[in-house]
Structures are given as C-alpha cells and as structure tokens.
Short mmCIF file of C-alpha atoms in Angstrom, two decimals:
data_model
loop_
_atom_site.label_atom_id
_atom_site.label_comp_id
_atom_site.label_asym_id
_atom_site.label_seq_id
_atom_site.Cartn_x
_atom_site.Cartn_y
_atom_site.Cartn_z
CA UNK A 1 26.17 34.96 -21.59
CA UNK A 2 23.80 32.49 -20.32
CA UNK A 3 24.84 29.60 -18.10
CA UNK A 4 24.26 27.04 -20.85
CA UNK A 5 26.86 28.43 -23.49
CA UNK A 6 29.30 29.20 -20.58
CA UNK A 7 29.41 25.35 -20.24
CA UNK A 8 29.27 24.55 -23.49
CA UNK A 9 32.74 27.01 -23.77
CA UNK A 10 34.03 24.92 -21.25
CA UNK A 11 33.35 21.50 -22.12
CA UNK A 12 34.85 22.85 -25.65
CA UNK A 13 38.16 24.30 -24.20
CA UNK A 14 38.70 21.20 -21.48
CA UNK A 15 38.48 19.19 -24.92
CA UNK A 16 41.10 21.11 -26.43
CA UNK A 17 43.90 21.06 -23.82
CA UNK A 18 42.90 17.15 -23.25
CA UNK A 19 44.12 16.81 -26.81
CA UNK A 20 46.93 19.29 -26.94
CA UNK A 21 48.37 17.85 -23.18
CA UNK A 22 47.37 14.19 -23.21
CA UNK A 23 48.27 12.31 -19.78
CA UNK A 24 49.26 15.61 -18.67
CA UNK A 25 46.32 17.17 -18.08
CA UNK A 26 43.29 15.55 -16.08
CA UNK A 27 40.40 16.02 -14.28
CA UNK A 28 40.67 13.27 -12.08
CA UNK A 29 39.03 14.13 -8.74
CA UNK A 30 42.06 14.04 -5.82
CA UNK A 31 44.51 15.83 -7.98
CA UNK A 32 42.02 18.77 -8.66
CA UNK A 33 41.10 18.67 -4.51
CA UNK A 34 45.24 18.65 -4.24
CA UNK A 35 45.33 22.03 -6.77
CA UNK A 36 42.37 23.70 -4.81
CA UNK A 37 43.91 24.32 -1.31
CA UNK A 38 46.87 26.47 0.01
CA UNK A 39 47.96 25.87 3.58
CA UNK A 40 45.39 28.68 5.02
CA UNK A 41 42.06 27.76 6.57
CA UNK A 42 40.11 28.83 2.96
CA UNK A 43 38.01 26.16 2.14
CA UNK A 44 39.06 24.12 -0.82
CA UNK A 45 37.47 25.11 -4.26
CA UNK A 46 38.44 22.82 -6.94
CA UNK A 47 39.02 23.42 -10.34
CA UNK A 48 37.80 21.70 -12.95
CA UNK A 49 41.16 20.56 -14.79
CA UNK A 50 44.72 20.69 -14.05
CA UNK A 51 47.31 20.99 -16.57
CA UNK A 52 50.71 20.54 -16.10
CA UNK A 53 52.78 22.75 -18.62
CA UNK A 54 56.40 22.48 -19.36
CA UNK A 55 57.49 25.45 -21.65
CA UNK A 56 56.70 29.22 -22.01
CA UNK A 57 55.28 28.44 -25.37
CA UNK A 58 53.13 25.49 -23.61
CA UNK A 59 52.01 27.88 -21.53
CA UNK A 60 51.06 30.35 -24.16
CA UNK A 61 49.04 27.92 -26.01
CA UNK A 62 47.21 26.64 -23.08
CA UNK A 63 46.40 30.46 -23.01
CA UNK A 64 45.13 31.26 -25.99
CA UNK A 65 42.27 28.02 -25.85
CA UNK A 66 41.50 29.09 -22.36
CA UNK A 67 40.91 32.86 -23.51
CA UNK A 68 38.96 31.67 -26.46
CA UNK A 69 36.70 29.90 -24.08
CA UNK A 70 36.58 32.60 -21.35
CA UNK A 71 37.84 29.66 -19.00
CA UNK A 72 39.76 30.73 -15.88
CA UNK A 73 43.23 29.74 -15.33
CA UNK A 74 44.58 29.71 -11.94
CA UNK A 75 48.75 29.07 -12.35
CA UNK A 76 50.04 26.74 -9.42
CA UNK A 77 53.62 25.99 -7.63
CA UNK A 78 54.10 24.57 -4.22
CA UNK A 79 50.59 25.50 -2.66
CA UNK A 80 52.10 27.19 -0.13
CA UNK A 81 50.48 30.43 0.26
CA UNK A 82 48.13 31.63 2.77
CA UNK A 83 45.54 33.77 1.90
CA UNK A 84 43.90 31.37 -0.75
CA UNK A 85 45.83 32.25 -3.36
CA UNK A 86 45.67 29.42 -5.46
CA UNK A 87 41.72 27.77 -4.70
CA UNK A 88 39.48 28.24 -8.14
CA UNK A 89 36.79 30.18 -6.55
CA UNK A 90 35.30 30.37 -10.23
CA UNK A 91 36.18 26.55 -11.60
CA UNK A 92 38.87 26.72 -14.64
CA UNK A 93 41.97 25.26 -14.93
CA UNK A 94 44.64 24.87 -12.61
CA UNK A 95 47.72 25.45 -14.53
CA UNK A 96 50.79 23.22 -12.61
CA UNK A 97 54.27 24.70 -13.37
CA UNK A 98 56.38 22.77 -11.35
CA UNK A 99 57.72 20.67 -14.23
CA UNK A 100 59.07 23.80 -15.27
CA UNK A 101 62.38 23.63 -12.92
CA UNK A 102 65.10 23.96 -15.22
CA UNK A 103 67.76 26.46 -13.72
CA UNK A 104 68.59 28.12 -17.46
CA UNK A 105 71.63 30.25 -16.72
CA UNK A 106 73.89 31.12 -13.74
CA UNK A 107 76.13 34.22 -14.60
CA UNK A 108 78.24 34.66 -11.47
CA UNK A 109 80.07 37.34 -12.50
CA UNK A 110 77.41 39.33 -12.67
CA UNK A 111 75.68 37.82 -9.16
CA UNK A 112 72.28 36.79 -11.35
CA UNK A 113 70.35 33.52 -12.22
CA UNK A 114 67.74 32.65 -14.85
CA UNK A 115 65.23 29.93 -14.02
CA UNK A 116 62.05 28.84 -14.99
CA UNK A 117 59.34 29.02 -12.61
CA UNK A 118 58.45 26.05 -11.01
CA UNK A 119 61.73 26.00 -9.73
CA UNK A 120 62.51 25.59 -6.06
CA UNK A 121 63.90 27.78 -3.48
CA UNK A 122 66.25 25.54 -1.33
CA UNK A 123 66.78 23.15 -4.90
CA UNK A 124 67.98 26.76 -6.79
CA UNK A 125 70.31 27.55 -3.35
CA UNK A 126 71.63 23.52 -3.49
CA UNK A 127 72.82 24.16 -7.58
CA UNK A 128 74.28 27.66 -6.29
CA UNK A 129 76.29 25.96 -3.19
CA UNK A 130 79.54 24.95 -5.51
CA UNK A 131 79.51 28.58 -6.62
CA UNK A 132 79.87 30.83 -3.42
CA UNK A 133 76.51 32.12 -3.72
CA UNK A 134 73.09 31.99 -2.57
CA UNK A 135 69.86 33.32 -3.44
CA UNK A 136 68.43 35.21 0.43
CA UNK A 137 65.02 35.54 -0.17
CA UNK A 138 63.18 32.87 2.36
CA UNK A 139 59.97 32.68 3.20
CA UNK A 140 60.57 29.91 5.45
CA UNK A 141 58.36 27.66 3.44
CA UNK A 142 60.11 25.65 0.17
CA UNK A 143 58.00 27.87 -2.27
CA UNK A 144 58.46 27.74 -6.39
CA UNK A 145 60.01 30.90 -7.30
CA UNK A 146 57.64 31.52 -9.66
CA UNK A 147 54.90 31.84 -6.99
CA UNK A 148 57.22 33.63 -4.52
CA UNK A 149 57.55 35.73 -7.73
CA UNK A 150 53.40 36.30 -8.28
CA UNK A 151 53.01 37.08 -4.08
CA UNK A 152 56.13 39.56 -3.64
CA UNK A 153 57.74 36.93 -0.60
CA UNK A 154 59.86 38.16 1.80
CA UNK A 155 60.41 36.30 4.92
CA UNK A 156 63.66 36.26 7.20
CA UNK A 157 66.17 38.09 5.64
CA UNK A 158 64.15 40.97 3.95
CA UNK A 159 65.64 43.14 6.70
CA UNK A 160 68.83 42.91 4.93
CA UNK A 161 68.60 41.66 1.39
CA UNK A 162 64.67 43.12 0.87
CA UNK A 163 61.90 41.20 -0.59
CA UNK A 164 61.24 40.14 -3.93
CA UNK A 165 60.49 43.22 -5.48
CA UNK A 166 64.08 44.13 -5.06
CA UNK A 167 65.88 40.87 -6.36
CA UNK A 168 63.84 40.45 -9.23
CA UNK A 169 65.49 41.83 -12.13
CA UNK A 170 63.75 40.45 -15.43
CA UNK A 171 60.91 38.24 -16.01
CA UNK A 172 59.33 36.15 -18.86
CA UNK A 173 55.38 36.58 -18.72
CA UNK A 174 52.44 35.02 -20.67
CA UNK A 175 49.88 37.43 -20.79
CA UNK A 176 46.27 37.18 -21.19
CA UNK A 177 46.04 36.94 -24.89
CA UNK A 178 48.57 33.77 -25.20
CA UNK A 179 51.21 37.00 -26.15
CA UNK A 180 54.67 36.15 -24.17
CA UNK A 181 56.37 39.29 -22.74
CA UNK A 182 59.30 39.55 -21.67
CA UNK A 183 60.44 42.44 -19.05
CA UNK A 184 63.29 43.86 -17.70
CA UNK A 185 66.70 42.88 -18.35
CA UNK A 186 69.79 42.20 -16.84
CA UNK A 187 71.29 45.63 -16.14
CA UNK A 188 70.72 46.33 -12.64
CA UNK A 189 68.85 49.75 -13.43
CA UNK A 190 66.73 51.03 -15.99
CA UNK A 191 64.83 53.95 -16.95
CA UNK A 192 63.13 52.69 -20.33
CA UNK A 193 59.41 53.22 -19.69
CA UNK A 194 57.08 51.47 -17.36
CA UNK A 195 58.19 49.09 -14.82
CA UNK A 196 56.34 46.15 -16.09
CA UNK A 197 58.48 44.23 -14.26
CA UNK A 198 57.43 45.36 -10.70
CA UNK A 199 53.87 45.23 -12.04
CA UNK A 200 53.54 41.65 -12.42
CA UNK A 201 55.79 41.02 -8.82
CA UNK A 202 53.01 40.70 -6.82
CA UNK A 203 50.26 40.42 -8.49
CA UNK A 204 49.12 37.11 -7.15
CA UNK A 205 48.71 35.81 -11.06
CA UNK A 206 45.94 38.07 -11.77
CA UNK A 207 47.65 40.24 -14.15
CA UNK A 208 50.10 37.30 -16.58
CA UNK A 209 51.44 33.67 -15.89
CA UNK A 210 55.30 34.35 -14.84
CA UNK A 211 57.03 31.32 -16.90
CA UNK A 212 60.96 32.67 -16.08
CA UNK A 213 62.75 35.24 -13.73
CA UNK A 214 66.08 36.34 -13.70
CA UNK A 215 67.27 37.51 -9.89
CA UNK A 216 69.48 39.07 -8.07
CA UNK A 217 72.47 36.48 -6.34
CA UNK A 218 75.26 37.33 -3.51
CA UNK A 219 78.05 36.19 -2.33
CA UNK A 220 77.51 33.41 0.98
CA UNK A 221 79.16 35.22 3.64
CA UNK A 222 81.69 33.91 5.22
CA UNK A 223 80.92 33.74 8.82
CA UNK A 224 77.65 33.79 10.46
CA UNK A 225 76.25 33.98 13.73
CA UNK A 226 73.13 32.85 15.55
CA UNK A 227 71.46 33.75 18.48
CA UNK A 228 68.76 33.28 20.64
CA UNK A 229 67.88 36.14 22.95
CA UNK A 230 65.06 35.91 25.98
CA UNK A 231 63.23 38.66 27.65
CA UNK A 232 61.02 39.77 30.08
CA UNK A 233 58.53 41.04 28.30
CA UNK A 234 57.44 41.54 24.56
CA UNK A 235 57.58 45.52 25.10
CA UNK A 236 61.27 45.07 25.97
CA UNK A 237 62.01 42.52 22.93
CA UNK A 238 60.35 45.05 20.27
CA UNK A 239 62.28 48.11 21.54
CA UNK A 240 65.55 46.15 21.64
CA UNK A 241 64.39 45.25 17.73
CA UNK A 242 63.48 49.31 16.92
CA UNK A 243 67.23 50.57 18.72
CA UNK A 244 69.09 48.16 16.58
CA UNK A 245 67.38 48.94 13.35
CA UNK A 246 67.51 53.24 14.24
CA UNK A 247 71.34 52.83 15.17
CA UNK A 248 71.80 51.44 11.84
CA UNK A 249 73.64 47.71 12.70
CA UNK A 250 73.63 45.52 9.78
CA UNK A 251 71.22 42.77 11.22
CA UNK A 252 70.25 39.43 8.77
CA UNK A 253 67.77 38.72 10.48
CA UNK A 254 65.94 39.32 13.46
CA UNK A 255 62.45 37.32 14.79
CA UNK A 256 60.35 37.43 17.81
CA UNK A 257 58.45 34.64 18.97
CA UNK A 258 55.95 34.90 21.99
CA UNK A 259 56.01 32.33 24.94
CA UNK A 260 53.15 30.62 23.27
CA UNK A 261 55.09 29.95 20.32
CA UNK A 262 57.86 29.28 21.96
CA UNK A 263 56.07 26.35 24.20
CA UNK A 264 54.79 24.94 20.65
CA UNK A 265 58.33 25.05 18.72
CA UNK A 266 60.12 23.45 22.06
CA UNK A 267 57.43 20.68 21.91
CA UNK A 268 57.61 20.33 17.69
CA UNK A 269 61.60 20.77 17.33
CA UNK A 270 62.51 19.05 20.29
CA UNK A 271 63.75 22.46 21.91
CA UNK A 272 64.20 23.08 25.54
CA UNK A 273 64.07 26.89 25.36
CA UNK A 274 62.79 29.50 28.00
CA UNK A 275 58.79 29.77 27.58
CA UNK A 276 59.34 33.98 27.63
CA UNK A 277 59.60 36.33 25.02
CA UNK A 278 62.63 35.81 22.36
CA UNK A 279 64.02 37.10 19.49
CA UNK A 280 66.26 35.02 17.00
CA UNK A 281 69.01 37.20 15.45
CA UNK A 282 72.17 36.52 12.78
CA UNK A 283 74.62 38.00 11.19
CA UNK A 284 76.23 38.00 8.53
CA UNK A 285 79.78 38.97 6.99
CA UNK A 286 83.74 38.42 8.20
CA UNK A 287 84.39 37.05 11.40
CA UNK A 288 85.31 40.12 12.82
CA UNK A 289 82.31 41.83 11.77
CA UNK A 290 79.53 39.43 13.05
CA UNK A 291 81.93 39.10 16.29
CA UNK A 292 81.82 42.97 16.81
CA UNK A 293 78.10 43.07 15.54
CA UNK A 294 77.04 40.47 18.23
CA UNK A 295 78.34 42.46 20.80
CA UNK A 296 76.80 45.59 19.87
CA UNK A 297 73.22 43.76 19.84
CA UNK A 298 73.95 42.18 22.95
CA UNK A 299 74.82 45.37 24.44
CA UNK A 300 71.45 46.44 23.13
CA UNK A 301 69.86 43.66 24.60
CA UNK A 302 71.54 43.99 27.81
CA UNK A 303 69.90 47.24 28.23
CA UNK A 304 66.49 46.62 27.92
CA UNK A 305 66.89 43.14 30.69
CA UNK A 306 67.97 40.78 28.17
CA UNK A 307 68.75 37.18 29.17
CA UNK A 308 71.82 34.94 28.50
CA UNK A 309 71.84 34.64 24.78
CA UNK A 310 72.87 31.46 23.33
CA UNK A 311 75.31 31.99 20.35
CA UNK A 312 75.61 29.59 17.25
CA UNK A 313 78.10 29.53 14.74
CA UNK A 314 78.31 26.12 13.28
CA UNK A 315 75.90 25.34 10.42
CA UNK A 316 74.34 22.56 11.72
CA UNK A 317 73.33 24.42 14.93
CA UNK A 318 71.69 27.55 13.32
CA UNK A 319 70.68 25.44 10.97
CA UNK A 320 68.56 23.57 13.68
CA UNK A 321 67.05 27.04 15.69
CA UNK A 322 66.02 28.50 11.86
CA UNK A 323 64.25 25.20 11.27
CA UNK A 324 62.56 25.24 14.42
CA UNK A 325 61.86 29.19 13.32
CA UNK A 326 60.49 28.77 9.99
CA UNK A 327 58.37 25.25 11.70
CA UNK A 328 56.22 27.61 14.44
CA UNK A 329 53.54 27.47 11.64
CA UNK A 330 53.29 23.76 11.99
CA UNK A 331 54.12 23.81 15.55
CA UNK A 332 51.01 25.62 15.91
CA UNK A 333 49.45 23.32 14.37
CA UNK A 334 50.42 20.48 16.03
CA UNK A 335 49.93 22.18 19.64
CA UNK A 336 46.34 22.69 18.91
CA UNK A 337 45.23 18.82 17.02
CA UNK A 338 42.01 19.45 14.97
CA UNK A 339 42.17 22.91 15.29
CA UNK A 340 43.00 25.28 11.51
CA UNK A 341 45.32 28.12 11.60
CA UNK A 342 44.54 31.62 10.68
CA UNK A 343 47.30 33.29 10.17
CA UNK A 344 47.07 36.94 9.32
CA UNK A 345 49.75 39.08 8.97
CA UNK A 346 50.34 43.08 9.14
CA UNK A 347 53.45 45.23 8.56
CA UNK A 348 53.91 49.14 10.36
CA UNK A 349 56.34 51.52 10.42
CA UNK A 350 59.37 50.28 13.22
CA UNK A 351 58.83 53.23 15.52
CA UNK A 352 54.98 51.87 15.48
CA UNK A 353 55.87 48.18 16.40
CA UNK A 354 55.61 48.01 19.69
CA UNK A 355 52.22 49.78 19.56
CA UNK A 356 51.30 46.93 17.04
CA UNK A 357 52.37 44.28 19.10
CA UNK A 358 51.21 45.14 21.91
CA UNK A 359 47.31 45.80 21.03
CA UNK A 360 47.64 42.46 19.63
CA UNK A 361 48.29 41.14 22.81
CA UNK A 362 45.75 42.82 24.84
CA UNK A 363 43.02 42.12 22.13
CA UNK A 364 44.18 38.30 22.67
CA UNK A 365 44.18 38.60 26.68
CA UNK A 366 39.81 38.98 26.22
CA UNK A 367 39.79 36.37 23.66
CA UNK A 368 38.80 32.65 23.99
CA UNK A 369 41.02 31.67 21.13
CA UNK A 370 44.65 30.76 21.58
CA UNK A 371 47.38 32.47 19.12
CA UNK A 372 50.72 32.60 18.75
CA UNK A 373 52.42 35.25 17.36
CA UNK A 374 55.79 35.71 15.26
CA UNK A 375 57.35 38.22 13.58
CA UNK A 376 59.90 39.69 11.09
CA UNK A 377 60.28 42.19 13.06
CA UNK A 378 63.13 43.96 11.43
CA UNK A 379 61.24 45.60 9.07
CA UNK A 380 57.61 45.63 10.96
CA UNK A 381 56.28 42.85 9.97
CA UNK A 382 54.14 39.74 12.21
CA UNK A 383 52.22 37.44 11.82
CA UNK A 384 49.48 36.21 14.47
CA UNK A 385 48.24 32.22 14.08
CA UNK A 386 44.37 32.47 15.41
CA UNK A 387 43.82 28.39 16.28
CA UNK A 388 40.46 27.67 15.53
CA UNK A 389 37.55 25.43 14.05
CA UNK A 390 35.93 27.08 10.49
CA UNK A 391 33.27 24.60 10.44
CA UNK A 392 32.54 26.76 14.12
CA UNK A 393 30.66 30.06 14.24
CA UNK A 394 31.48 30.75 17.61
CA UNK A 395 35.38 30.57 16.25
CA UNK A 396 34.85 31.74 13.11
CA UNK A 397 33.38 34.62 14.31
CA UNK A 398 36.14 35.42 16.71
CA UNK A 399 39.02 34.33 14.57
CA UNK A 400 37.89 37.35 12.12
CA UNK A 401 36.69 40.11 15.11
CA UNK A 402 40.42 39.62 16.30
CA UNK A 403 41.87 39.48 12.66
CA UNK A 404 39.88 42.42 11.93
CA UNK A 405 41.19 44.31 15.22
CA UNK A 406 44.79 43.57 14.12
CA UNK A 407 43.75 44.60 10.25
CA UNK A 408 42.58 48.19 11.80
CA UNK A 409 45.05 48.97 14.38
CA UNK A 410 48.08 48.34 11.72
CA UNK A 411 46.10 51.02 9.22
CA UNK A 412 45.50 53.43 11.87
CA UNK A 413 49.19 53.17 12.64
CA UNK A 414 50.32 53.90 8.83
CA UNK A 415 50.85 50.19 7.95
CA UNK A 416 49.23 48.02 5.62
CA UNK A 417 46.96 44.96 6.19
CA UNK A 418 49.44 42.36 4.12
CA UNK A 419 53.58 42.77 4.74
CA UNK A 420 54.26 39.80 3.02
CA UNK A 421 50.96 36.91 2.58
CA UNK A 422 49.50 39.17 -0.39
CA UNK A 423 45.32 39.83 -0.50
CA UNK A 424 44.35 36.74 -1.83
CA UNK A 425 40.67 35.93 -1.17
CA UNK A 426 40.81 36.73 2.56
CA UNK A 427 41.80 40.23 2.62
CA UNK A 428 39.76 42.06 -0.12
CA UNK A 429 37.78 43.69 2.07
CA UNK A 430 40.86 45.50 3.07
CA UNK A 431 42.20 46.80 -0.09
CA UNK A 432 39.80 49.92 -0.64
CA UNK A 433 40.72 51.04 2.96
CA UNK A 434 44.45 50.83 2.38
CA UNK A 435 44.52 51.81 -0.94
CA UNK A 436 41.38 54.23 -1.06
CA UNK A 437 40.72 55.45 -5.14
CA UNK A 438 44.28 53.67 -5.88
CA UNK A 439 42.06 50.40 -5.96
CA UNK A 440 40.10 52.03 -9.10
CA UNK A 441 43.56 52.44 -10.83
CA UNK A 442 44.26 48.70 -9.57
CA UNK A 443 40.81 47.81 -11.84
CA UNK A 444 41.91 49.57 -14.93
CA UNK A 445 45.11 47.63 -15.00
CA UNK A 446 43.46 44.27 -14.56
CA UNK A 447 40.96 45.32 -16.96
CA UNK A 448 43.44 46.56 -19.90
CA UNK A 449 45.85 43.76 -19.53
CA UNK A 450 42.68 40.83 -18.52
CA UNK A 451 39.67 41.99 -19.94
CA UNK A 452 37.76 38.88 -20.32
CA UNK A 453 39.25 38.16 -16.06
CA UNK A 454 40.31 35.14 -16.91
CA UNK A 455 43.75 35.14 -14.69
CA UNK A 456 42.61 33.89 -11.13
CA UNK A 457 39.48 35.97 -10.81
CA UNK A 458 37.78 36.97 -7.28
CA UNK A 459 41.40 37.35 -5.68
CA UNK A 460 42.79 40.78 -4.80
CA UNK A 461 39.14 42.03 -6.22
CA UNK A 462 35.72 40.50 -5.44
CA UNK A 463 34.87 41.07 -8.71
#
C-alpha cells in the first residue's frame, strides 16, 4: 500500500469517527501530547486523534471504521504504565475509556463485581467500603481497571491475593473486527474450551479492547497490622523475606526499600526513618492472628539482626507508611530534579532473590548513575529506578548497560525480564530470549485474532 492511499484511509476514517463522536473526539494538539505519554522515560509519540468512547457498542463501532481504514487504535485509561504502553508509535487513534466508569453490578454474596473499564481502582474500593469488601489488587498507582486488566498488575498484595490473572473472572472484549466477545463467566472454575479469558489479561491491548470485567472481591479483614522493619544489610532483609515465605506465614504484604529510597521517601513523605535497609510488612485477618503472625516475623527478623520495628494498627498510620510506599516512584523523582526515571523491573524464583538483589547492587556500586531500588519481594519481584537524562548518551547509554545487566542476571536465574510492568515498547528485545520459539506462537495469535495489526502495533513485537 503506498504512503499516499494509507493517508487517504486515514483522513477518510478520522472523518468518520469526527461525525459519529462529535465534541468527543478531537485532534486538538495538547490532548493528543496528553494520550501519547505513560509515566516511563519513552518519548512521547502522539496520535493523531483521540476518541473518547462511552459504551461497548461505541467501542465496537469506532472499531469497525478504524479496521476498514487499517487505522491503529491504541485504547487508553489512567496513563499510568511504564514501559510505553500507551504512546502511538504508528499514529492512529487513541481510544479514551475513562468515561466508561460505571460500576454495573456488585453481587456480594458471591464476593464478585462487574464494571466497565475505565473505572478506577481506589473509586471501585470507595463504592465497595459500605459493603465489607474490597477489591486487593494495587499497583500502588490509581490505575483504570481496564488497563490494570490489559498489563496483568500486581503490586503489593500479590503475595497474598495474586495478580490479576487470578481475580479476573469474566471479561467483555471488542475484538479486531468491531465483533464484541464476551469470556468467562461467573463460576469460579471452568473447563469449557480455551481460556480466552487469560488470553486477553495481559496482553497490553494488542490482542481486543477490554470494555467490562467481572473480578474476584473479599471480605476487608478485620484487623491489620503494619510494620516497618530496618536492617543491616540488604542480604539480611531478603533472607528474612525468603524464611517467611518457605515457612509458609500468611504475609499481605511485604516490601524492601534500599537506603537510597529510603533517604528520598523520608524527604517526599515527610518521614524520619533510618537511611538502612527496610522492609514494610502487614497482615491481615483477626486480631489474634495478625498479633501471633507479627511475632512470628519478628522472630524471623530478630534472627537475621533486625532492628526495632515500628508497629501500626490504626488506619490512618499504615495508611500514611503505604502512601509513602507506593510514592518512592515520585520520591525518586523529586530527589533527582530534571533527571527521568527508568524503572525496570524483574521477577525470580524466592530462593534466587537475594542473588538478584544483590548483583543489582554491585552492578550499581561501578555505576555513575544513582538508583533506588524497591521491591515486592514476596513473590520475587523489584523494581530498580535508573535516574537519568534521555536527551544524554552518556546516561542513556548507561541507564540501558545496567538495565540490560539486571534483564540477564534475572533470566540466567530462571526469572523473567517483566514481573509485573508488561513488555511494552522497552522490553521487546527481551521476549525471544525469555520466551525462545513460544514468541512464534505469540505471532500466530496476534495474527489470527489482528490480522490487519491494528490493536497498538510495535508493542510486545517490533513488528
């Protein structure tokens, strides 16, 4: 197809949805700049729409012009991902589903929730407060569910209540033929034919345009307990982290921060905690149970040169040392002025961990670059921040000989190069080393279900 008809199919299909969408779809100039960034370092590539959809069937007929037109469609929530997820590397539209936040059915009996996808984590867990129960999955970030949906999230309390993948029992789809699908259903198991359900969770929008999910709920527990734990040394913090997961205590959630990110979080959240390694912990359950599982941990701890823990049980303080958790991103940030973050993150077995870590750390002690490092470390999973200038060679160069390092050592250990950020654009080059002739397999799906690539092309594939 030659450049000139390409255009012309454009031009043609940005006519149609300007008609079928009116002031809802636009091409004005800081809203497509706003649509072509995540919060990673990527640079920005703008589309050349946005449309803002507010039904399944919306959705479907935006579809159906786009394909006509071989036009790319890039779906958009929050903008909160990190591996460029969302930028339109190929131009298209950006298709905005955040008017679609209409929670559609709570059915507490059965501990599941049906909502549409542009609702909100923390607005979804504010409707589900009056009810005694919660949805756990928390990324830290306030992320649409429909994108936490498309990027298999995790976060915090995947140690206990798993990812995504696990609490995501039905979804509605569009696919790329304008056909809606709808997978799954509300029976917790199932063994009618393929799981398209887990096929699309995950699949960064390059496979269908998630419109509704139904997911898994449970009860709020009725006491927790917070804690703050300091160490010596990040060896001892990590094997404190692999003897509590091996001896089989019910941990909610359990984080490590380094003293770098440490010093940044006391100086964002107005903290005044020891500049050493430290792992945040909670529990979660009856009072007895988080009493008696604190003092297992801290026996743990106590064993491996812990420090004095400080212990929260009232909301408002836990509430304040999660914040400052989930803020180390920014904190970075804001420790560093001018400088981008890129954060990477790997996931390897728990026995591996502190093997992880620690390479990490000696591959930083030779580097010029500062970077924190924090971790979901309950299930293997960390993240590194690499603070650094893109527009500078010099950084950009070591930013991704360090990311690389990280990348390589987590393989060689029997990880994978992604626990919970997804591929993205910045970790393609990965995929055919994790994944081997499973990415050929990956191709044939994309290609039955997206032949003419029109669902957020040149992420998880260069192609």
């Amino acid at each position: 197809m030659s450049k000139a008809v390409r255009i012309e199919g454009r031009d043609a299909a940005l006519s149609e949805l300007a008609t079928l969408l009116g002031d809802r779809f636009t091409t004005a100039s800081a809203i497509r700049e706003a649509h072509g960034r995540d919060e990673s370092w990527h640079p920005v590539a703008m589309p050349d729409a946005v449309a803002f959809a507010e039904t399944t069937e919306e959705v479907a007929a935006i579809i159906r012009i786009c394909a006509a037109h071989d036009l790319p469609v890039i779906a958009f929530g929050a903008g909160t991902s990190l591996e460029g997820h969302v930028s339109a590397v190929h131009g298209g539209l950006s298709l905005d589903l955040t008017r679609m936040d209409r929670i559609l059915e709570v059915n507490a009996e059965d501990l599941d929730v049906r909502v549409e996808a542009g609702v909100m984590r923390k607005a979804l867990n504010e409707h589900l407060r009056d009810t005694g129960l919660f949805f756990p999955i928390d990324p830290g970030a306030n992320a649409t569910l429909g994108g936490m949906v498309a990027t298999r999230a995790s976060g915090t309390n995947a140690v206990r209540y798993g990812t995504m993948r696990e609490n995501v029992l039905a979804l509605t789809a569009v696919m790329a033929d304008g056909s809606i699908v709808h997978t799954g259903t509300r029976a917790r198991k199932s063994s009618a034919g393929y799981d398209l359900t887990r096929l699309l969770v995950g699949s960064e929008g390059t496979l269908g345009i998630v419109t509704e999910a139904t997911l898994r709920l449970y009860g709020i527990p009725e006491a927790v307990r917070s804690g703050v734990v300091p160490f010596e040394s990040i060896e001892s913090a990590v094997d404190v982290v692999i003897e509590t997961i091996q001896s089989g205590l019910p941990i909610a959630r359990i984080e490590i921060l380094d003293p770098l990110s440490i010093r940044a979080c006391n100086a964002y959240s107005k903290l005044t905690l020891a500049e050493v390694p430290t792992l945040f912990v909670e529990f979660h359950g009856t009072e007895a149970s988080v009493a008696e599982q604190a003092e297992r941990f801290a026996a743990i701890a106590s064993e491996h040169g812990a420090g004095s823990a400080e212990w929260a049980s009232k909301a408002e303080d836990r509430t304040r040392l999660w914040e400052a958790r989930h803020n180390a991103y920014y904190a970075a940030l804001a420790f560093a002025p001018g400088k981008k973050g890129m954060v990477t993150d790997v996931c390897v077995p728990i026995s591996r961990l502190a093997e992880a870590i620690s390479g990490t750390l000696a591959d930083l002690e030779t580097s010029f670059l500062q970077a924190p490092i924090v971790g979901h470390v309950g299930d293997g999973n960390f993240h590194m921040l690499l603070l650094m200038d893109p527009s500078d060679p010099k950084d950009l160069g070591e930013a991704t000989r360090l990311h690389d390092l990280m990348v390589a050592r987590a393989l060689s250990l029997g990880g994978t190069c992604t626990g919970e950020h997804g591929i993205g654009e910045g970790k393609i080059k990965f995929l055919e080393t994790e994944h081997g002739a499973g990415v050929g397999v990956m191709r044939a799906i994309k290609q039955a279900l997206d032949p003419k690539n029109i669902f957020n092309p040149g992420k998880i594939f260069s192609a």
